Every structure is written in structure tokens, then in C-alpha cells.
Amino acid sequence: MSAPRAARVILASAGTGKTWQLTTHALALFARGVPQERVLASTFTRKAAAEILDRLFARLAGAASDEKQRADLDHALGKPGLSRADYRALTARLAREIQLLRISTLDAFFVHLAQLCAAELGLAPDWRIASEVEVERGQSEALSRALGE
């Protein structure tokens, strides 16, 4: 397996092709044999993260079943000549190990990192991020105590 390319950050406004670029880059890595757990695609919203995952599989399924889509994806990946069988195998591998795909929001990614390093960060083992209701309740209680003093 060849070494993965350097990290890529894509900054652009809505509708400028970020999802296409992210999925193309991820698919190129997967096609080269880079394990799913070595690739992170992160965005700001759950909707965008779900769209990245949907597009990833849609592009693979299209390439596995349609000659034009296969040629388009081969061209985008810079790896012309992958067969339908290659794309089917790649789709199956990603689907079989979907739990290893790291496509998430930035906040979910950082929560995951904090959970992995809870002890080193001095966090309680059962820590979690407060819900909006809990935050509002805590702010209310703090304000009441401050005004009561």
C-alpha cells in the first residue's frame, strides 16, 4: 500500500463543489487501498456529513453499474481503467466495514477525541456534552444564585 497523500482542507462557500472534492479525494484514497479508518471527512452539519456518505456510495454504485459514470469516476480519480468488478469490490469493502468510515461533524470528531483521552484531560469517565435544555437550566440557576447573593 502506498503512503496516503497529505491532508487536504477544502474551504469554500455552499454550492461550490466541496462534497464532490471530498468524495473524490476519499474515493481515490480507498481505491489505492488506504484503510477507511485512516480517512476523515469532516464538516459542520450532520446533513452535510450524511450527504458526503450518500454521495460516496452513489458514485461507487454508479461506476459499478454504468459505463459513463465509471469513465467519469476513473477520470476524476486519475486512475483510468478500474473495472466494474473493481468498483463493486470497493463498494462491498466500504459497506462491509462502514463502521470504520469517519465521516462526521467537527464537533462529533472532537467529542470522540475527548472521549478517547478523557483521563488525560481530567474528565470524568462518564462525561458528556450538556443538552441545550441542560445548558439553559444551568445558566438560569447560576443567574439566580448570582442575583440571590
XYZ file of C-alpha atoms in Angstrom:
149
model
C 0.000 0.000 0.000
C 1.366 3.398 -0.913
C 1.549 6.190 1.647
C -1.550 8.382 1.821
C -1.351 11.847 0.378
C -1.043 14.765 2.750
C -4.166 16.047 4.474
C -6.417 18.203 2.379
C -8.571 21.037 3.696
C -11.337 22.299 1.458
C -12.704 25.753 2.276
C -15.461 27.060 0.046
C -18.940 28.528 0.043
C -22.116 26.496 -0.349
C -22.668 25.073 -3.816
C -19.049 25.243 -4.957
C -18.297 21.528 -5.130
C -16.875 20.680 -1.690
C -18.805 17.416 -1.480
C -17.595 16.368 -4.929
C -13.990 17.204 -3.976
C -14.211 15.431 -0.604
C -15.752 12.287 -2.065
C -13.302 12.258 -4.968
C -10.333 12.556 -2.622
C -11.694 9.881 -0.268
C -12.502 7.519 -3.148
C -9.012 7.987 -4.590
C -7.534 7.000 -1.234
C -9.839 3.997 -0.878
C -9.109 2.893 -4.460
C -5.387 2.937 -3.599
C -6.060 0.622 -0.649
C -5.915 3.165 2.170
C -7.998 1.720 5.034
C -11.223 3.558 5.871
C -10.085 4.274 9.420
C -7.159 6.327 8.053
C -9.504 8.774 6.285
C -11.544 11.526 7.947
C -14.102 13.655 6.170
C -15.477 16.304 8.473
C -17.949 19.113 8.012
C -20.103 21.454 10.066
C -23.554 19.863 9.858
C -24.975 16.365 10.195
C -26.858 16.922 6.957
C -23.601 17.641 5.094
C -21.883 14.606 6.670
C -24.793 12.387 5.606
C -24.631 13.848 2.098
C -20.911 13.035 1.864
C -21.606 9.420 2.830
C -24.565 9.173 0.438
C -22.555 10.625 -2.448
C -19.626 8.353 -1.769
C -21.780 5.260 -2.185
C -23.831 6.757 -5.042
C -20.685 7.486 -7.057
C -19.327 3.979 -6.433
C -22.637 2.313 -7.284
C -22.889 4.393 -10.437
C -19.382 3.408 -11.502
C -20.150 -0.248 -10.802
C -23.269 -0.229 -12.962
C -22.919 2.444 -15.667
C -20.135 2.729 -18.240
C -20.232 6.554 -18.481
C -20.249 7.009 -14.702
C -17.356 4.562 -14.444
C -15.358 6.532 -17.036
C -16.189 9.803 -15.243
C -15.081 8.451 -11.875
C -11.942 6.866 -13.350
C -11.058 10.265 -14.808
C -11.812 12.106 -11.544
C -9.668 9.650 -9.591
C -6.820 9.903 -12.050
C -6.875 6.127 -12.245
C -8.457 5.165 -15.538
C -9.132 1.541 -16.165
C -10.786 0.350 -12.962
C -13.315 -2.297 -13.926
C -16.915 -2.623 -12.854
C -15.773 -5.538 -10.711
C -13.153 -3.298 -9.057
C -15.828 -0.726 -8.217
C -18.191 -3.434 -6.957
C -15.435 -4.821 -4.732
C -14.614 -1.356 -3.394
C -18.298 -0.675 -2.703
C -18.631 -4.006 -0.910
C -15.499 -3.370 1.168
C -16.694 0.065 2.272
C -20.210 -1.203 3.016
C -18.914 -4.250 4.910
C -16.719 -2.027 7.086
C -18.968 1.047 7.167
C -18.431 1.411 10.920
C -14.801 2.294 10.136
C -15.729 5.247 7.911
C -15.088 8.507 9.735
C -17.448 10.969 8.143
C -18.760 13.292 10.814
C -19.257 16.809 12.020
C -16.289 18.622 13.507
C -17.913 18.696 16.946
C -18.605 14.928 16.841
C -14.989 14.301 15.855
C -13.659 16.392 18.758
C -16.081 14.766 21.213
C -14.758 11.378 20.058
C -11.170 12.534 20.624
C -12.039 13.881 24.076
C -13.725 10.584 24.968
C -10.603 8.683 23.915
C -8.438 10.974 26.047
C -10.844 11.584 28.952
C -8.363 10.515 31.650
C -5.543 12.625 30.218
C -7.880 15.617 30.011
C -9.038 15.172 33.603
C -12.612 14.424 32.543
C -14.893 12.098 34.469
C -15.288 8.704 32.766
C -18.999 9.343 32.171
C -18.686 12.937 30.932
C -20.871 14.154 28.109
C -21.861 17.382 26.418
C -24.864 19.041 28.016
C -28.073 19.349 26.023
C -29.479 22.780 25.209
C -32.099 22.324 27.940
C -29.397 21.467 30.495
C -27.316 24.468 29.454
C -30.299 26.813 29.773
C -31.192 25.314 33.180
C -27.598 25.724 34.370
C -27.454 29.332 33.157
C -30.750 30.047 34.897
C -29.560 28.501 38.144
C -26.257 30.386 38.006
C -28.052 33.675 37.350
C -30.497 33.029 40.194
C -27.638 32.259 42.599
C -25.673 35.321 41.479
C -28.687 37.601 41.903
C -29.629 35.936 45.192
C -26.209 36.690 46.657
